Structure formats: C-alpha cells, structure tokens
Amino acid sequence: MSPTIAFTFDLEDHRPDRAVERRYVAIVEPLLDDLDEWGVTGTVFVVGDLIAESPDLIRSIAERGHEVGLHGTDHSPLPELGPQRFRADVEAFTESLASVTGRPVLGFRAPTLSLVPASAWAPEILAELGYVYSSSVLPARNPLFGWPEAPAEPFRWPCGLVELPAPVVRLGPARLPMLGGVYLRVAPSALVKWAHRRLRHHPAPWLYAHPYDFDPDEVRWAMPLVGRMGKQIMWWGRRRMRPRVRGLVAGSDLTLAAIASRHADAPVFHPPGTT
Ligand SMILES: [Zn+2]
C-alpha cells in the first residue's frame, strides 16, 4: 500500500514587482475547491506579508480544515534577515496569523528551505515564540539552499523544536526533493512514480507546491537570476501539476502538525560547531 503523503502548500506571491498582475488569489480559490473534492486537508504556509493583504483567503483555508503555518516574513531567505529582524517579524506575523485563523500557529517553513548553517539561529527563536515544528531544511546539496549534513529523516534541534526535512530520494550522487515544486512539474511520470515508491518508508513524507505551479496561463515575465533555461523550467509542466498532485495526495488528511506530534522524541541533531 502507498504511504499517505501530506499535502503542503507555500502561499506566496512570486511577482518581482507590482507592475506584474497578481494571480495567487484567483489560482488558490479553485484549488481549495479541488482539494475539498479530492478529500485532501493538509498544511498551508503563508508568507507574512500576505496576511494583511488576503485575510479572507487565509480564513477560508483554515475553515476548510487545513493547518495554517508561517512561511517567513516577505519571502526573504533566513540568512538575509538575521536573527533580530527574524524574531521581530515572526513574532508579529504569528500573532496576526493566529488572529485571522483563530488557531495557534504551530509550524514554520523557511522561504526557499533556507534553514542552513548560516541561519542555524532560527530554530531556537521559533521554539521561544511557541512553534512546535519546522519544515525548513533540504538535507541535500542545492544551488540555492541546502544542508547536506542534516539528517534526512525527522529530527529535533537542541532547543526541542521538531524538524521535518524535505523528503529526498537518491538519484545517482544527488539527493532530490522529487515530490514538490519544479521537480514534480518537470519530471517524467515514470520518475515521479519511482520517487513515490522510494518514499514509501519515509517516516514523514510530504509534497509541496506553490500557487504558480498550478497556473499554466500566467504571462511569462523576465525572471531575474534564473537565465533562459531557468525561466523555461519555471513555466514548464504547470498544466499537469493538478492531476499529478491529485494522484499523490487524494484522500490524505495528514497535516504536518500531526506528523510532528509523532516525532516529538526524534533524535537530536547538533549542528557542527555547537555542543
Ligand atoms: Zn516559498
């Protein structure tokens, strides 16, 4: 039998500036209807800046039974924020998110999975602010952010916060988070099925996606830093994302908070350089 994979979603507005049309609300509303139809409740991580902009959408997400967590402040990677600003922003956004949803905020996901050695100060701050778990580490080498020395299965930080790292599969020398974002969109179906089978025994399997992954009609805009190939990949496979996600998570009612509660006594990982 296939494992139940948790559906997770990073609610963000990936436009480079306000001159480009805002699309995330129009994409997420019908997606929420689809999730209802597929019998899926999961975890949605919201970028702090969107809480004041779209409270009705966020309230609707919570009312449909999804867990709502925080996805950073303005989607800046954690090393760019530094601990002081991180603490202040997370404290403020956590309060406003809890007041919109009427529920405590238990989980955090770092933008671009940017919990890396340079931002290893973050777990302690999250624990102090009442967070129970984080889902912020990519335990692999990656051109953007990754922490290849971190455990690939659930662990605890020395402060007690549970970490649910991105589930990765080995493909040659690489460890890839195949069940999410660009990997899930661009991979051939056979590779997705293979990754799904390989993750059968993972103790905390989750899939991740973003609004734009489900938006085949978005006009292409000049994306900085990614180059021509990167731009192709950002728009590639969006039309097949819906059926793929449905095939992987239909019927799943697992939230990351529920998974984290199973790993409350996971082994402690001491980042190198700490004791
Ligand atoms: Zn994100």
Short mmCIF file of C-alpha atoms and ligand atoms in Angstrom, two decimals:
data_model
loop_
_atom_site.label_atom_id
_atom_site.label_comp_id
_atom_site.label_asym_id
_atom_site.label_seq_id
_atom_site.Cartn_x
_atom_site.Cartn_y
_atom_site.Cartn_z
CA MET A 1 0.00 0.00 0.00
CA SER A 2 1.19 3.50 -0.78
CA PRO A 3 2.08 5.76 2.11
CA THR A 4 -0.14 8.69 2.88
CA ILE A 5 1.66 11.75 1.70
CA ALA A 6 0.88 15.06 3.36
CA PHE A 7 -0.09 17.91 1.06
CA THR A 8 1.75 21.12 1.86
CA PHE A 9 1.45 24.42 0.06
CA ASP A 10 3.51 27.58 0.26
CA LEU A 11 1.16 30.53 -0.18
CA GLU A 12 3.28 33.23 -1.74
CA ASP A 13 3.13 35.95 -4.37
CA HIS A 14 6.13 35.37 -6.59
CA ARG A 15 5.82 38.53 -8.72
CA PRO A 16 9.01 40.57 -8.97
CA ASP A 17 7.08 43.84 -8.61
CA ARG A 18 3.57 45.29 -8.59
CA ALA A 19 3.66 46.01 -12.35
CA VAL A 20 3.00 42.30 -12.97
CA GLU A 21 -0.57 41.06 -12.48
CA ARG A 22 -1.39 39.49 -9.09
CA ARG A 23 -2.65 35.96 -9.64
CA TYR A 24 -2.33 33.93 -6.47
CA VAL A 25 -5.85 34.54 -5.12
CA ALA A 26 -7.52 33.50 -8.40
CA ILE A 27 -5.36 30.37 -8.50
CA VAL A 28 -5.77 29.30 -4.88
CA GLU A 29 -9.57 29.65 -4.59
CA PRO A 30 -10.39 26.95 -7.19
CA LEU A 31 -7.50 24.83 -5.92
CA LEU A 32 -9.14 24.82 -2.48
CA ASP A 33 -12.35 23.56 -4.10
CA ASP A 34 -10.35 20.81 -5.82
CA LEU A 35 -8.71 19.79 -2.54
CA ASP A 36 -12.16 19.54 -0.94
CA GLU A 37 -13.31 17.35 -3.82
CA TRP A 38 -10.21 15.14 -3.55
CA GLY A 39 -10.71 14.74 0.21
CA VAL A 40 -7.41 16.47 0.99
CA THR A 41 -6.61 18.50 4.07
CA GLY A 42 -3.01 19.49 4.56
CA THR A 43 -0.80 22.33 5.70
CA VAL A 44 -0.57 25.77 4.10
CA PHE A 45 2.38 28.01 4.97
CA VAL A 46 1.60 31.70 4.46
CA VAL A 47 4.14 34.44 3.74
CA GLY A 48 3.74 37.07 6.48
CA ASP A 49 3.19 39.95 4.08
CA LEU A 50 0.09 38.28 2.64
CA ILE A 51 -1.76 38.06 5.98
CA ALA A 52 -2.93 41.68 5.91
CA GLU A 53 -3.43 41.58 2.14
CA SER A 54 -5.61 38.44 1.93
CA PRO A 55 -7.18 37.68 5.32
CA ASP A 56 -10.38 36.28 3.77
CA LEU A 57 -8.46 33.77 1.67
CA ILE A 58 -6.40 32.67 4.68
CA ARG A 59 -9.51 32.36 6.87
CA SER A 60 -11.14 30.24 4.17
CA ILE A 61 -8.10 27.95 4.10
CA ALA A 62 -8.35 27.41 7.86
CA GLU A 63 -12.15 26.96 7.78
CA ARG A 64 -11.78 24.18 5.21
CA GLY A 65 -9.72 22.26 7.77
CA HIS A 66 -6.17 22.93 6.61
CA GLU A 67 -3.48 23.68 9.13
CA VAL A 68 -2.02 27.16 8.59
CA GLY A 69 1.64 27.86 9.32
CA LEU A 70 4.02 30.74 8.62
CA HIS A 71 6.27 30.91 5.54
CA GLY A 72 8.67 33.64 6.60
CA THR A 73 8.14 37.34 6.53
CA ASP A 74 8.46 38.73 2.98
CA HIS A 75 9.93 35.53 1.50
CA SER A 76 13.49 36.68 2.10
CA PRO A 77 15.84 33.76 2.81
CA LEU A 78 16.62 33.48 6.53
CA PRO A 79 20.36 34.29 6.26
CA GLU A 80 19.44 37.67 4.72
CA LEU A 81 17.13 38.57 7.62
CA GLY A 82 19.45 37.91 10.53
CA PRO A 83 18.23 36.86 13.99
CA GLN A 84 16.95 40.24 15.27
CA ARG A 85 14.71 41.02 12.34
CA PHE A 86 13.63 37.38 12.11
CA ARG A 87 12.49 37.36 15.71
CA ALA A 88 10.59 40.65 15.46
CA ASP A 89 8.89 39.78 12.17
CA VAL A 90 7.97 36.23 13.14
CA GLU A 91 6.55 37.37 16.46
CA ALA A 92 4.33 39.99 14.79
CA PHE A 93 3.21 37.80 11.89
CA THR A 94 2.50 34.82 14.14
CA GLU A 95 0.13 36.94 16.20
CA SER A 96 -1.70 38.29 13.19
CA LEU A 97 -1.93 34.84 11.56
CA ALA A 98 -3.38 33.35 14.75
CA SER A 99 -5.94 36.15 14.98
CA VAL A 100 -7.04 35.61 11.35
CA THR A 101 -7.40 31.82 11.66
CA GLY A 102 -8.46 31.69 15.32
CA ARG A 103 -5.91 28.94 15.96
CA PRO A 104 -2.38 28.79 17.33
CA VAL A 105 0.39 28.68 14.74
CA LEU A 106 2.48 25.57 15.30
CA GLY A 107 4.60 25.23 12.18
CA PHE A 108 7.11 27.25 10.19
CA ARG A 109 8.63 26.77 6.76
CA ALA A 110 11.63 28.85 5.75
CA PRO A 111 11.36 30.54 2.36
CA THR A 112 13.29 28.52 -0.27
CA LEU A 113 14.07 25.98 2.50
CA SER A 114 16.75 28.44 3.65
CA LEU A 115 17.40 26.94 7.08
CA VAL A 116 21.11 26.33 6.55
CA PRO A 117 24.23 26.58 8.74
CA ALA A 118 24.24 30.39 8.24
CA SER A 119 20.74 30.60 9.75
CA ALA A 120 21.11 27.93 12.43
CA TRP A 121 19.98 30.55 14.99
CA ALA A 122 16.38 30.27 13.73
CA PRO A 123 15.11 27.09 15.48
CA GLU A 124 15.74 28.47 18.97
CA ILE A 125 13.86 31.67 18.16
CA LEU A 126 10.95 29.67 16.73
CA ALA A 127 10.78 27.49 19.84
CA GLU A 128 10.79 30.58 22.07
CA LEU A 129 7.91 32.03 20.05
CA GLY A 130 5.82 28.90 20.64
CA TYR A 131 6.46 26.93 17.46
CA VAL A 132 6.33 23.15 17.74
CA TYR A 133 7.93 22.22 14.43
CA SER A 134 9.78 23.50 11.40
CA SER A 135 9.76 22.15 7.86
CA SER A 136 12.63 24.20 6.54
CA VAL A 137 15.64 22.01 5.75
CA LEU A 138 16.62 20.49 2.42
CA PRO A 139 19.06 17.76 3.50
CA ALA A 140 20.97 17.81 0.21
CA ARG A 141 23.27 19.90 -1.94
CA ASN A 142 21.36 22.52 -3.89
CA PRO A 143 22.34 25.56 -5.99
CA LEU A 144 20.24 27.80 -3.73
CA PHE A 145 19.94 26.44 -0.19
CA GLY A 146 20.65 23.03 1.24
CA TRP A 147 22.17 21.40 4.32
CA PRO A 148 23.62 18.08 3.10
CA GLU A 149 24.90 17.12 6.56
CA ALA A 150 21.47 17.44 8.18
CA PRO A 151 19.50 14.22 8.81
CA ALA A 152 17.18 13.17 6.01
CA GLU A 153 14.50 11.97 8.46
CA PRO A 154 12.66 13.85 11.23
CA PHE A 155 14.90 15.15 13.99
CA ARG A 156 14.91 17.66 16.83
CA TRP A 157 17.04 20.73 17.20
CA PRO A 158 18.84 21.07 20.57
CA CYS A 159 16.10 23.54 21.66
CA GLY A 160 13.49 20.79 21.23
CA LEU A 161 11.84 22.06 18.03
CA VAL A 162 10.95 19.17 15.71
CA GLU A 163 12.28 19.41 12.14
CA LEU A 164 10.53 17.66 9.26
CA PRO A 165 13.10 17.91 6.45
CA ALA A 166 12.13 17.75 2.77
CA PRO A 167 11.82 14.07 1.81
CA VAL A 168 14.60 13.34 -0.69
CA VAL A 169 15.38 10.39 -2.94
CA ARG A 170 18.83 9.36 -4.11
CA LEU A 171 19.35 9.64 -7.85
CA GLY A 172 22.98 8.82 -8.62
CA PRO A 173 25.09 11.16 -6.49
CA ALA A 174 22.19 13.57 -5.95
CA ARG A 175 19.50 13.67 -3.26
CA LEU A 176 16.44 15.33 -4.75
CA PRO A 177 13.13 16.52 -3.25
CA MET A 178 11.23 14.87 -6.11
CA LEU A 179 7.73 15.29 -4.67
CA GLY A 180 7.49 19.03 -4.95
CA GLY A 181 7.64 22.23 -6.93
CA VAL A 182 9.76 22.24 -10.04
CA TYR A 183 10.87 18.60 -9.61
CA LEU A 184 7.30 17.34 -9.55
CA ARG A 185 6.32 19.52 -12.51
CA VAL A 186 9.16 18.72 -14.90
CA ALA A 187 9.95 15.06 -14.10
CA PRO A 188 8.65 12.34 -16.45
CA SER A 189 5.75 10.39 -14.96
CA ALA A 190 7.87 7.26 -14.57
CA LEU A 191 10.36 9.18 -12.41
CA VAL A 192 7.58 10.58 -10.21
CA LYS A 193 6.16 7.07 -9.73
CA TRP A 194 9.62 5.74 -8.90
CA ALA A 195 10.20 8.52 -6.35
CA HIS A 196 6.78 7.86 -4.84
CA ARG A 197 7.68 4.18 -4.37
CA ARG A 198 11.07 5.06 -2.89
CA LEU A 199 9.46 7.36 -0.33
CA ARG A 200 7.04 4.64 0.81
CA HIS A 201 9.00 4.05 4.00
CA HIS A 202 9.87 7.68 4.75
CA PRO A 203 8.56 8.49 8.25
CA ALA A 204 7.36 11.97 7.29
CA PRO A 205 6.54 12.15 3.57
CA TRP A 206 5.24 15.48 2.32
CA LEU A 207 4.67 17.06 -1.04
CA TYR A 208 4.99 20.80 -1.61
CA ALA A 209 3.66 23.20 -4.20
CA HIS A 210 3.16 26.91 -4.81
CA PRO A 211 0.35 28.89 -6.44
CA TYR A 212 2.28 29.35 -9.70
CA ASP A 213 2.79 25.59 -10.06
CA PHE A 214 -0.94 25.40 -10.88
CA ASP A 215 -1.03 28.44 -13.19
CA PRO A 216 -0.43 27.45 -16.84
CA ASP A 217 -1.85 30.72 -18.17
CA GLU A 218 0.44 33.13 -16.39
CA VAL A 219 2.11 35.52 -18.84
CA ARG A 220 5.86 34.94 -18.84
CA TRP A 221 7.85 37.70 -17.25
CA ALA A 222 11.59 38.28 -17.12
CA MET A 223 12.73 36.36 -14.09
CA PRO A 224 15.97 37.63 -12.61
CA LEU A 225 18.88 35.29 -11.84
CA VAL A 226 17.44 32.13 -13.36
CA GLY A 227 18.55 32.60 -17.01
CA ARG A 228 16.69 31.38 -20.09
CA MET A 229 16.69 27.71 -19.12
CA GLY A 230 15.57 28.53 -15.60
CA LYS A 231 12.72 30.59 -16.99
CA GLN A 232 11.62 27.70 -19.21
CA ILE A 233 11.59 25.42 -16.19
CA MET A 234 9.57 27.86 -14.09
CA TRP A 235 6.70 27.62 -16.58
CA TRP A 236 7.17 24.01 -17.62
CA GLY A 237 4.61 21.34 -16.71
CA ARG A 238 2.15 23.61 -14.92
CA ARG A 239 -0.81 22.09 -16.74
CA ARG A 240 -0.06 18.58 -15.49
CA MET A 241 0.54 19.65 -11.89
CA ARG A 242 -3.11 19.26 -10.83
CA PRO A 243 -3.53 15.63 -11.93
CA ARG A 244 -0.11 14.77 -10.53
CA VAL A 245 -0.84 16.24 -7.13
CA ARG A 246 -4.24 14.61 -7.08
CA GLY A 247 -2.69 11.22 -7.86
CA LEU A 248 -0.24 11.56 -4.98
CA VAL A 249 -2.38 13.01 -2.21
CA ALA A 250 -6.07 12.25 -2.91
CA GLY A 251 -7.71 11.25 0.37
CA SER A 252 -4.81 12.47 2.55
CA ASP A 253 -5.83 14.27 5.72
CA LEU A 254 -2.36 14.43 7.24
CA THR A 255 -1.16 17.78 8.50
CA LEU A 256 2.47 18.42 9.33
CA ALA A 257 1.45 19.24 12.91
CA ALA A 258 0.03 15.70 13.18
CA ILE A 259 3.22 14.23 11.73
CA ALA A 260 5.38 16.36 14.04
CA SER A 261 3.48 15.07 17.08
CA ARG A 262 4.59 11.54 16.14
CA HIS A 263 8.22 12.67 16.21
CA ALA A 264 8.26 14.58 19.49
CA ASP A 265 11.10 12.34 20.71
CA ALA A 266 13.09 12.20 17.46
CA PRO A 267 16.91 12.14 17.73
CA VAL A 268 18.59 15.48 18.40
CA PHE A 269 20.82 16.91 15.67
CA HIS A 270 23.65 19.09 16.94
CA PRO A 271 24.76 21.32 14.08
CA PRO A 272 28.54 21.27 13.65
CA GLY A 273 30.16 23.98 15.75
CA THR A 274 27.59 23.67 18.56
CA THR A 275 27.62 21.38 21.57
ZN ZN B 1 8.31 29.90 -0.77
#
